[in-house]
Amino acid sequence: MTTLTVMKSRVASELRRDDLTTDIAAAITSAISAYKYRKFSFNTTTFVDAPATDGEANNAWMTTAERLIRCRAKAELNAHVIKDTARAKEQFELVE
């Protein structure tokens, strides 16, 4: 079970940055926003909102689409916060 809290922690760990708490949260929200109108297996008949709380369990964005959202969030962070364009490009290529 992945929650928003788990995803935030994992992104921070993978980036090796524990100083980007607010930026990581915003990047995850941006990542979900980037895909919320695309059709995936989990949202073909109903609209799936972002998690309402950090601990909300079984949200499809945190389970089924976890890797997509995590990679997109890291791409956003590398592009706009960390300013590492090479890593941002790599991450964006993974999610396109």
Backbone as XML, in Angstrom:
<?xml version="1.0"?>
<chain id="A" units="angstrom">
  <residue number="1" name="MET">
    <atom name="N" x="0.839" y="-1.170" z="0.000"/>
    <atom name="CA" x="0.000" y="0.000" z="0.000"/>
    <atom name="C" x="0.889" y="1.239" z="0.000"/>
  </residue>
  <residue number="2" name="THR">
    <atom name="N" x="0.693" y="2.073" z="-0.993"/>
    <atom name="CA" x="1.433" y="3.322" z="-1.060"/>
    <atom name="C" x="0.492" y="4.473" z="-0.759"/>
  </residue>
  <residue number="3" name="THR">
    <atom name="N" x="0.932" y="5.338" z="0.087"/>
    <atom name="CA" x="0.182" y="6.546" z="0.415"/>
    <atom name="C" x="0.985" y="7.747" z="-0.071"/>
  </residue>
  <residue number="4" name="LEU">
    <atom name="N" x="0.403" y="8.904" z="0.014"/>
    <atom name="CA" x="1.107" y="10.121" z="-0.358"/>
    <atom name="C" x="2.345" y="10.311" z="0.514"/>
  </residue>
  <residue number="5" name="THR">
    <atom name="N" x="2.231" y="9.985" z="1.784"/>
    <atom name="CA" x="3.382" y="10.092" z="2.689"/>
    <atom name="C" x="4.525" y="9.197" z="2.222"/>
  </residue>
  <residue number="6" name="VAL">
    <atom name="N" x="4.204" y="7.971" z="1.846"/>
    <atom name="CA" x="5.216" y="7.032" z="1.370"/>
    <atom name="C" x="5.853" y="7.554" z="0.086"/>
  </residue>
  <residue number="7" name="MET">
    <atom name="N" x="5.025" y="8.062" z="-0.830"/>
    <atom name="CA" x="5.571" y="8.570" z="-2.082"/>
    <atom name="C" x="6.488" y="9.762" z="-1.842"/>
  </residue>
  <residue number="8" name="LYS">
    <atom name="N" x="6.096" y="10.681" z="-0.987"/>
    <atom name="CA" x="6.940" y="11.839" z="-0.677"/>
    <atom name="C" x="8.300" y="11.386" z="-0.135"/>
  </residue>
  <residue number="9" name="SER">
    <atom name="N" x="8.250" y="10.434" z="0.769"/>
    <atom name="CA" x="9.482" y="9.914" z="1.362"/>
    <atom name="C" x="10.360" y="9.238" z="0.319"/>
  </residue>
  <residue number="10" name="ARG">
    <atom name="N" x="9.734" y="8.479" z="-0.556"/>
    <atom name="CA" x="10.497" y="7.766" z="-1.585"/>
    <atom name="C" x="11.140" y="8.740" z="-2.572"/>
  </residue>
  <residue number="11" name="VAL">
    <atom name="N" x="10.405" y="9.760" z="-2.986"/>
    <atom name="CA" x="10.974" y="10.759" z="-3.892"/>
    <atom name="C" x="12.165" y="11.448" z="-3.231"/>
  </residue>
  <residue number="12" name="ALA">
    <atom name="N" x="12.019" y="11.850" z="-1.986"/>
    <atom name="CA" x="13.121" y="12.497" z="-1.264"/>
    <atom name="C" x="14.334" y="11.575" z="-1.186"/>
  </residue>
  <residue number="13" name="SER">
    <atom name="N" x="14.084" y="10.312" z="-0.905"/>
    <atom name="CA" x="15.169" y="9.339" z="-0.807"/>
    <atom name="C" x="15.858" y="9.120" z="-2.157"/>
  </residue>
  <residue number="14" name="GLU">
    <atom name="N" x="15.078" y="8.981" z="-3.202"/>
    <atom name="CA" x="15.649" y="8.736" z="-4.528"/>
    <atom name="C" x="16.447" y="9.943" z="-5.025"/>
  </residue>
  <residue number="15" name="LEU">
    <atom name="N" x="16.015" y="11.131" z="-4.654"/>
    <atom name="CA" x="16.748" y="12.344" z="-5.029"/>
    <atom name="C" x="17.890" y="12.646" z="-4.060"/>
  </residue>
  <residue number="16" name="ARG">
    <atom name="N" x="17.877" y="11.938" z="-2.927"/>
    <atom name="CA" x="18.849" y="12.178" z="-1.857"/>
    <atom name="C" x="18.790" y="13.631" z="-1.383"/>
  </residue>
  <residue number="17" name="ARG">
    <atom name="N" x="17.536" y="14.095" z="-1.226"/>
    <atom name="CA" x="17.297" y="15.462" z="-0.789"/>
    <atom name="C" x="16.201" y="15.459" z="0.267"/>
  </residue>
  <residue number="18" name="ASP">
    <atom name="N" x="16.562" y="15.745" z="1.493"/>
    <atom name="CA" x="15.562" y="15.808" z="2.555"/>
    <atom name="C" x="15.149" y="17.244" z="2.852"/>
  </residue>
  <residue number="19" name="ASP">
    <atom name="N" x="15.596" y="18.176" z="2.007"/>
    <atom name="CA" x="15.305" y="19.590" z="2.214"/>
    <atom name="C" x="14.231" y="20.130" z="1.267"/>
  </residue>
  <residue number="20" name="LEU">
    <atom name="N" x="13.555" y="19.239" z="0.541"/>
    <atom name="CA" x="12.595" y="19.672" z="-0.471"/>
    <atom name="C" x="11.160" y="19.254" z="-0.152"/>
  </residue>
  <residue number="21" name="THR">
    <atom name="N" x="10.821" y="19.178" z="1.105"/>
    <atom name="CA" x="9.516" y="18.662" z="1.523"/>
    <atom name="C" x="8.353" y="19.357" z="0.822"/>
  </residue>
  <residue number="22" name="THR">
    <atom name="N" x="8.324" y="20.657" z="0.860"/>
    <atom name="CA" x="7.237" y="21.414" z="0.238"/>
    <atom name="C" x="7.270" y="21.271" z="-1.273"/>
  </residue>
  <residue number="23" name="ASP">
    <atom name="N" x="8.457" y="21.327" z="-1.847"/>
    <atom name="CA" x="8.597" y="21.190" z="-3.301"/>
    <atom name="C" x="8.176" y="19.810" z="-3.784"/>
  </residue>
  <residue number="24" name="ILE">
    <atom name="N" x="8.492" y="18.779" z="-3.018"/>
    <atom name="CA" x="8.100" y="17.415" z="-3.388"/>
    <atom name="C" x="6.581" y="17.290" z="-3.382"/>
  </residue>
  <residue number="25" name="ALA">
    <atom name="N" x="5.943" y="17.811" z="-2.369"/>
    <atom name="CA" x="4.475" y="17.762" z="-2.310"/>
    <atom name="C" x="3.867" y="18.469" z="-3.513"/>
  </residue>
  <residue number="26" name="ALA">
    <atom name="N" x="4.403" y="19.633" z="-3.843"/>
    <atom name="CA" x="3.886" y="20.387" z="-4.991"/>
    <atom name="C" x="4.143" y="19.655" z="-6.305"/>
  </residue>
  <residue number="27" name="ALA">
    <atom name="N" x="5.293" y="19.008" z="-6.421"/>
    <atom name="CA" x="5.616" y="18.275" z="-7.651"/>
    <atom name="C" x="4.694" y="17.071" z="-7.841"/>
  </residue>
  <residue number="28" name="ILE">
    <atom name="N" x="4.351" y="16.398" z="-6.766"/>
    <atom name="CA" x="3.421" y="15.264" z="-6.860"/>
    <atom name="C" x="2.048" y="15.763" z="-7.288"/>
  </residue>
  <residue number="29" name="THR">
    <atom name="N" x="1.609" y="16.860" z="-6.705"/>
    <atom name="CA" x="0.325" y="17.445" z="-7.104"/>
    <atom name="C" x="0.347" y="17.844" z="-8.577"/>
  </residue>
  <residue number="30" name="SER">
    <atom name="N" x="1.439" y="18.446" z="-9.024"/>
    <atom name="CA" x="1.572" y="18.827" z="-10.432"/>
    <atom name="C" x="1.568" y="17.607" z="-11.348"/>
  </residue>
  <residue number="31" name="ALA">
    <atom name="N" x="2.224" y="16.552" z="-10.907"/>
    <atom name="CA" x="2.269" y="15.324" z="-11.705"/>
    <atom name="C" x="0.872" y="14.735" z="-11.883"/>
  </residue>
  <residue number="32" name="ILE">
    <atom name="N" x="0.108" y="14.691" z="-10.810"/>
    <atom name="CA" x="-1.263" y="14.180" z="-10.901"/>
    <atom name="C" x="-2.085" y="15.080" z="-11.811"/>
  </residue>
  <residue number="33" name="SER">
    <atom name="N" x="-1.930" y="16.376" z="-11.684"/>
    <atom name="CA" x="-2.661" y="17.316" z="-12.529"/>
    <atom name="C" x="-2.333" y="17.131" z="-14.009"/>
  </residue>
  <residue number="34" name="ALA">
    <atom name="N" x="-1.083" y="16.791" z="-14.295"/>
    <atom name="CA" x="-0.673" y="16.601" z="-15.685"/>
    <atom name="C" x="-1.375" y="15.417" z="-16.347"/>
  </residue>
  <residue number="35" name="TYR">
    <atom name="N" x="-1.791" y="14.448" z="-15.544"/>
    <atom name="CA" x="-2.386" y="13.228" z="-16.094"/>
    <atom name="C" x="-3.854" y="13.020" z="-15.755"/>
  </residue>
  <residue number="36" name="LYS">
    <atom name="N" x="-4.449" y="13.891" z="-14.971"/>
    <atom name="CA" x="-5.778" y="13.599" z="-14.448"/>
    <atom name="C" x="-6.867" y="13.470" z="-15.515"/>
  </residue>
  <residue number="37" name="TYR">
    <atom name="N" x="-6.659" y="14.048" z="-16.688"/>
    <atom name="CA" x="-7.673" y="13.924" z="-17.734"/>
    <atom name="C" x="-7.332" y="12.860" z="-18.785"/>
  </residue>
  <residue number="38" name="ARG">
    <atom name="N" x="-6.202" y="12.211" z="-18.629"/>
    <atom name="CA" x="-5.852" y="11.102" z="-19.521"/>
    <atom name="C" x="-6.541" y="9.840" z="-19.038"/>
  </residue>
  <residue number="39" name="LYS">
    <atom name="N" x="-6.891" y="9.004" z="-19.970"/>
    <atom name="CA" x="-7.560" y="7.751" z="-19.611"/>
    <atom name="C" x="-6.520" y="6.668" z="-19.305"/>
  </residue>
  <residue number="40" name="PHE">
    <atom name="N" x="-6.694" y="6.062" z="-18.151"/>
    <atom name="CA" x="-5.891" y="4.926" z="-17.724"/>
    <atom name="C" x="-6.846" y="3.820" z="-17.320"/>
  </residue>
  <residue number="41" name="SER">
    <atom name="N" x="-6.338" y="2.659" z="-17.059"/>
    <atom name="CA" x="-7.202" y="1.534" z="-16.700"/>
    <atom name="C" x="-8.033" y="1.803" z="-15.458"/>
  </residue>
  <residue number="42" name="PHE">
    <atom name="N" x="-7.551" y="2.641" z="-14.567"/>
    <atom name="CA" x="-8.252" y="2.892" z="-13.308"/>
    <atom name="C" x="-9.230" y="4.070" z="-13.361"/>
  </residue>
  <residue number="43" name="ASN">
    <atom name="N" x="-9.240" y="4.838" z="-14.447"/>
    <atom name="CA" x="-10.130" y="5.992" z="-14.491"/>
    <atom name="C" x="-10.930" y="6.084" z="-15.790"/>
  </residue>
  <residue number="44" name="THR">
    <atom name="N" x="-11.260" y="4.964" z="-16.369"/>
    <atom name="CA" x="-12.018" y="5.004" z="-17.623"/>
    <atom name="C" x="-13.486" y="5.344" z="-17.407"/>
  </residue>
  <residue number="45" name="THR">
    <atom name="N" x="-14.014" y="5.019" z="-16.255"/>
    <atom name="CA" x="-15.434" y="5.282" z="-16.015"/>
    <atom name="C" x="-15.691" y="6.336" z="-14.950"/>
  </residue>
  <residue number="46" name="THR">
    <atom name="N" x="-14.719" y="6.596" z="-14.099"/>
    <atom name="CA" x="-14.884" y="7.608" z="-13.059"/>
    <atom name="C" x="-13.638" y="8.464" z="-12.963"/>
  </residue>
  <residue number="47" name="PHE">
    <atom name="N" x="-13.825" y="9.699" z="-12.538"/>
    <atom name="CA" x="-12.723" y="10.617" z="-12.309"/>
    <atom name="C" x="-12.078" y="10.265" z="-10.974"/>
  </residue>
  <residue number="48" name="VAL">
    <atom name="N" x="-10.751" y="10.178" z="-10.948"/>
    <atom name="CA" x="-10.044" y="9.849" z="-9.712"/>
    <atom name="C" x="-9.323" y="11.092" z="-9.213"/>
  </residue>
  <residue number="49" name="ASP">
    <atom name="N" x="-9.711" y="11.559" z="-8.035"/>
    <atom name="CA" x="-9.074" y="12.726" z="-7.420"/>
    <atom name="C" x="-7.724" y="12.350" z="-6.827"/>
  </residue>
  <residue number="50" name="ALA">
    <atom name="N" x="-6.910" y="13.347" z="-6.629"/>
    <atom name="CA" x="-5.656" y="13.165" z="-5.896"/>
    <atom name="C" x="-6.008" y="12.767" z="-4.463"/>
  </residue>
  <residue number="51" name="PRO">
    <atom name="N" x="-5.074" y="12.167" z="-3.748"/>
    <atom name="CA" x="-5.354" y="11.803" z="-2.353"/>
    <atom name="C" x="-5.762" y="13.026" z="-1.538"/>
  </residue>
  <residue number="52" name="ALA">
    <atom name="N" x="-6.779" y="12.861" z="-0.714"/>
    <atom name="CA" x="-7.271" y="13.963" z="0.115"/>
    <atom name="C" x="-6.361" y="14.225" z="1.312"/>
  </residue>
  <residue number="53" name="THR">
    <atom name="N" x="-5.679" y="13.186" z="1.778"/>
    <atom name="CA" x="-4.773" y="13.313" z="2.926"/>
    <atom name="C" x="-3.499" y="12.542" z="2.641"/>
  </residue>
  <residue number="54" name="ASP">
    <atom name="N" x="-2.461" y="12.824" z="3.417"/>
    <atom name="CA" x="-1.198" y="12.099" z="3.251"/>
    <atom name="C" x="-1.339" y="10.608" z="3.500"/>
  </residue>
  <residue number="55" name="GLY">
    <atom name="N" x="-2.260" y="10.219" z="4.374"/>
    <atom name="CA" x="-2.399" y="8.817" z="4.746"/>
    <atom name="C" x="-3.487" y="8.060" z="4.013"/>
  </residue>
  <residue number="56" name="GLU">
    <atom name="N" x="-4.169" y="8.709" z="3.060"/>
    <atom name="CA" x="-5.257" y="8.033" z="2.342"/>
    <atom name="C" x="-4.725" y="6.791" z="1.628"/>
  </residue>
  <residue number="57" name="ALA">
    <atom name="N" x="-5.374" y="5.672" z="1.889"/>
    <atom name="CA" x="-4.955" y="4.399" z="1.295"/>
    <atom name="C" x="-5.782" y="4.100" z="0.050"/>
  </residue>
  <residue number="58" name="ASN">
    <atom name="N" x="-5.213" y="3.304" z="-0.825"/>
    <atom name="CA" x="-5.884" y="2.781" z="-2.017"/>
    <atom name="C" x="-6.269" y="3.836" z="-3.043"/>
  </residue>
  <residue number="59" name="ASN">
    <atom name="N" x="-5.603" y="4.966" z="-3.069"/>
    <atom name="CA" x="-5.835" y="5.946" z="-4.120"/>
    <atom name="C" x="-5.074" y="5.469" z="-5.356"/>
  </residue>
  <residue number="60" name="ALA">
    <atom name="N" x="-5.745" y="5.420" z="-6.487"/>
    <atom name="CA" x="-5.142" y="4.866" z="-7.706"/>
    <atom name="C" x="-3.893" y="5.612" z="-8.159"/>
  </residue>
  <residue number="61" name="TRP">
    <atom name="N" x="-3.828" y="6.905" z="-7.899"/>
    <atom name="CA" x="-2.614" y="7.654" z="-8.263"/>
    <atom name="C" x="-1.411" y="7.196" z="-7.437"/>
  </residue>
  <residue number="62" name="MET">
    <atom name="N" x="-1.657" y="6.687" z="-6.235"/>
    <atom name="CA" x="-0.583" y="6.229" z="-5.356"/>
    <atom name="C" x="-0.320" y="4.732" z="-5.488"/>
  </residue>
  <residue number="63" name="THR">
    <atom name="N" x="-1.187" y="4.010" z="-6.172"/>
    <atom name="CA" x="-1.015" y="2.563" z="-6.318"/>
    <atom name="C" x="-0.776" y="2.210" z="-7.787"/>
  </residue>
  <residue number="64" name="THR">
    <atom name="N" x="-1.814" y="2.217" z="-8.581"/>
    <atom name="CA" x="-1.719" y="1.824" z="-9.982"/>
    <atom name="C" x="-0.785" y="2.733" z="-10.773"/>
  </residue>
  <residue number="65" name="ALA">
    <atom name="N" x="-0.857" y="4.025" z="-10.548"/>
    <atom name="CA" x="-0.046" y="4.993" z="-11.297"/>
    <atom name="C" x="1.147" y="5.503" z="-10.496"/>
  </residue>
  <residue number="66" name="GLU">
    <atom name="N" x="1.524" y="4.788" z="-9.474"/>
    <atom name="CA" x="2.583" y="5.239" z="-8.559"/>
    <atom name="C" x="3.887" y="5.553" z="-9.285"/>
  </residue>
  <residue number="67" name="ARG">
    <atom name="N" x="4.352" y="4.665" z="-10.128"/>
    <atom name="CA" x="5.632" y="4.888" z="-10.805"/>
    <atom name="C" x="5.551" y="6.086" z="-11.750"/>
  </residue>
  <residue number="68" name="LEU">
    <atom name="N" x="4.463" y="6.215" z="-12.476"/>
    <atom name="CA" x="4.269" y="7.342" z="-13.381"/>
    <atom name="C" x="4.323" y="8.666" z="-12.621"/>
  </residue>
  <residue number="69" name="ILE">
    <atom name="N" x="3.586" y="8.753" z="-11.531"/>
    <atom name="CA" x="3.531" y="9.992" z="-10.751"/>
    <atom name="C" x="4.874" y="10.282" z="-10.091"/>
  </residue>
  <residue number="70" name="ARG">
    <atom name="N" x="5.498" y="9.257" z="-9.562"/>
    <atom name="CA" x="6.809" y="9.446" z="-8.909"/>
    <atom name="C" x="7.847" y="9.948" z="-9.913"/>
  </residue>
  <residue number="71" name="CYS">
    <atom name="N" x="7.904" y="9.342" z="-11.100"/>
    <atom name="CA" x="8.868" y="9.767" z="-12.120"/>
    <atom name="C" x="8.577" y="11.181" z="-12.608"/>
  </residue>
  <residue number="72" name="ARG">
    <atom name="N" x="7.300" y="11.487" z="-12.814"/>
    <atom name="CA" x="6.941" y="12.837" z="-13.279"/>
    <atom name="C" x="7.285" y="13.872" z="-12.204"/>
  </residue>
  <residue number="73" name="ALA">
    <atom name="N" x="7.042" y="13.543" z="-10.949"/>
    <atom name="CA" x="7.374" y="14.474" z="-9.866"/>
    <atom name="C" x="8.875" y="14.734" z="-9.823"/>
  </residue>
  <residue number="74" name="LYS">
    <atom name="N" x="9.675" y="13.690" z="-9.985"/>
    <atom name="CA" x="11.131" y="13.877" z="-9.985"/>
    <atom name="C" x="11.578" y="14.693" z="-11.190"/>
  </residue>
  <residue number="75" name="ALA">
    <atom name="N" x="10.936" y="14.508" z="-12.323"/>
    <atom name="CA" x="11.260" y="15.305" z="-13.505"/>
    <atom name="C" x="10.971" y="16.778" z="-13.245"/>
  </residue>
  <residue number="76" name="GLU">
    <atom name="N" x="9.803" y="17.058" z="-12.666"/>
    <atom name="CA" x="9.429" y="18.433" z="-12.340"/>
    <atom name="C" x="10.436" y="19.057" z="-11.366"/>
  </residue>
  <residue number="77" name="LEU">
    <atom name="N" x="10.826" y="18.296" z="-10.353"/>
    <atom name="CA" x="11.784" y="18.806" z="-9.372"/>
    <atom name="C" x="13.146" y="19.065" z="-10.005"/>
  </residue>
  <residue number="78" name="ASN">
    <atom name="N" x="13.618" y="18.126" z="-10.814"/>
    <atom name="CA" x="14.911" y="18.317" z="-11.471"/>
    <atom name="C" x="14.884" y="19.495" z="-12.431"/>
  </residue>
  <residue number="79" name="ALA">
    <atom name="N" x="13.773" y="19.693" z="-13.111"/>
    <atom name="CA" x="13.682" y="20.784" z="-14.083"/>
    <atom name="C" x="13.529" y="22.150" z="-13.423"/>
  </residue>
  <residue number="80" name="HIS">
    <atom name="N" x="12.695" y="22.234" z="-12.396"/>
    <atom name="CA" x="12.301" y="23.542" z="-11.889"/>
    <atom name="C" x="12.849" y="23.922" z="-10.516"/>
  </residue>
  <residue number="81" name="VAL">
    <atom name="N" x="13.321" y="22.959" z="-9.755"/>
    <atom name="CA" x="13.812" y="23.261" z="-8.408"/>
    <atom name="C" x="15.314" y="22.996" z="-8.315"/>
  </residue>
  <residue number="82" name="ILE">
    <atom name="N" x="15.721" y="21.792" z="-8.677"/>
    <atom name="CA" x="17.132" y="21.402" z="-8.583"/>
    <atom name="C" x="17.940" y="21.974" z="-9.743"/>
  </residue>
  <residue number="83" name="LYS">
    <atom name="N" x="17.263" y="22.216" z="-10.855"/>
    <atom name="CA" x="17.878" y="22.794" z="-12.063"/>
    <atom name="C" x="18.915" y="21.865" z="-12.692"/>
  </residue>
  <residue number="84" name="ASP">
    <atom name="N" x="18.602" y="20.567" z="-12.709"/>
    <atom name="CA" x="19.461" y="19.578" z="-13.359"/>
    <atom name="C" x="18.740" y="19.137" z="-14.637"/>
  </residue>
  <residue number="85" name="THR">
    <atom name="N" x="19.038" y="19.815" z="-15.737"/>
    <atom name="CA" x="18.298" y="19.575" z="-16.975"/>
    <atom name="C" x="18.534" y="18.177" z="-17.553"/>
  </residue>
  <residue number="86" name="ALA">
    <atom name="N" x="19.719" y="17.632" z="-17.367"/>
    <atom name="CA" x="19.993" y="16.290" z="-17.891"/>
    <atom name="C" x="19.122" y="15.248" z="-17.186"/>
  </residue>
  <residue number="87" name="ARG">
    <atom name="N" x="19.059" y="15.317" z="-15.874"/>
    <atom name="CA" x="18.209" y="14.379" z="-15.130"/>
    <atom name="C" x="16.734" y="14.627" z="-15.409"/>
  </residue>
  <residue number="88" name="ALA">
    <atom name="N" x="16.364" y="15.876" z="-15.532"/>
    <atom name="CA" x="14.964" y="16.195" z="-15.867"/>
    <atom name="C" x="14.590" y="15.569" z="-17.196"/>
  </residue>
  <residue number="89" name="LYS">
    <atom name="N" x="15.445" y="15.693" z="-18.174"/>
    <atom name="CA" x="15.183" y="15.107" z="-19.493"/>
    <atom name="C" x="15.018" y="13.599" z="-19.394"/>
  </residue>
  <residue number="90" name="GLU">
    <atom name="N" x="15.899" y="12.942" z="-18.655"/>
    <atom name="CA" x="15.807" y="11.488" z="-18.465"/>
    <atom name="C" x="14.459" y="11.104" z="-17.844"/>
  </residue>
  <residue number="91" name="GLN">
    <atom name="N" x="14.056" y="11.831" z="-16.811"/>
    <atom name="CA" x="12.797" y="11.522" z="-16.129"/>
    <atom name="C" x="11.596" y="11.793" z="-17.025"/>
  </residue>
  <residue number="92" name="PHE">
    <atom name="N" x="11.607" y="12.906" z="-17.754"/>
    <atom name="CA" x="10.485" y="13.198" z="-18.653"/>
    <atom name="C" x="10.377" y="12.142" z="-19.757"/>
  </residue>
  <residue number="93" name="GLU">
    <atom name="N" x="11.516" y="11.634" z="-20.225"/>
    <atom name="CA" x="11.492" y="10.587" z="-21.249"/>
    <atom name="C" x="10.850" y="9.298" z="-20.705"/>
  </residue>
  <residue number="94" name="LEU">
    <atom name="N" x="11.027" y="9.034" z="-19.443"/>
    <atom name="CA" x="10.432" y="7.835" z="-18.843"/>
    <atom name="C" x="8.911" y="7.906" z="-18.774"/>
  </residue>
  <residue number="95" name="VAL">
    <atom name="N" x="8.366" y="9.101" z="-18.686"/>
    <atom name="CA" x="6.920" y="9.233" z="-18.497"/>
    <atom name="C" x="6.173" y="9.624" z="-19.772"/>
  </residue>
  <residue number="96" name="GLU">
    <atom name="N" x="6.865" y="9.847" z="-20.848"/>
    <atom name="CA" x="6.183" y="10.204" z="-22.106"/>
    <atom name="C" x="6.010" y="9.007" z="-22.993"/>
  </residue>
</chain>
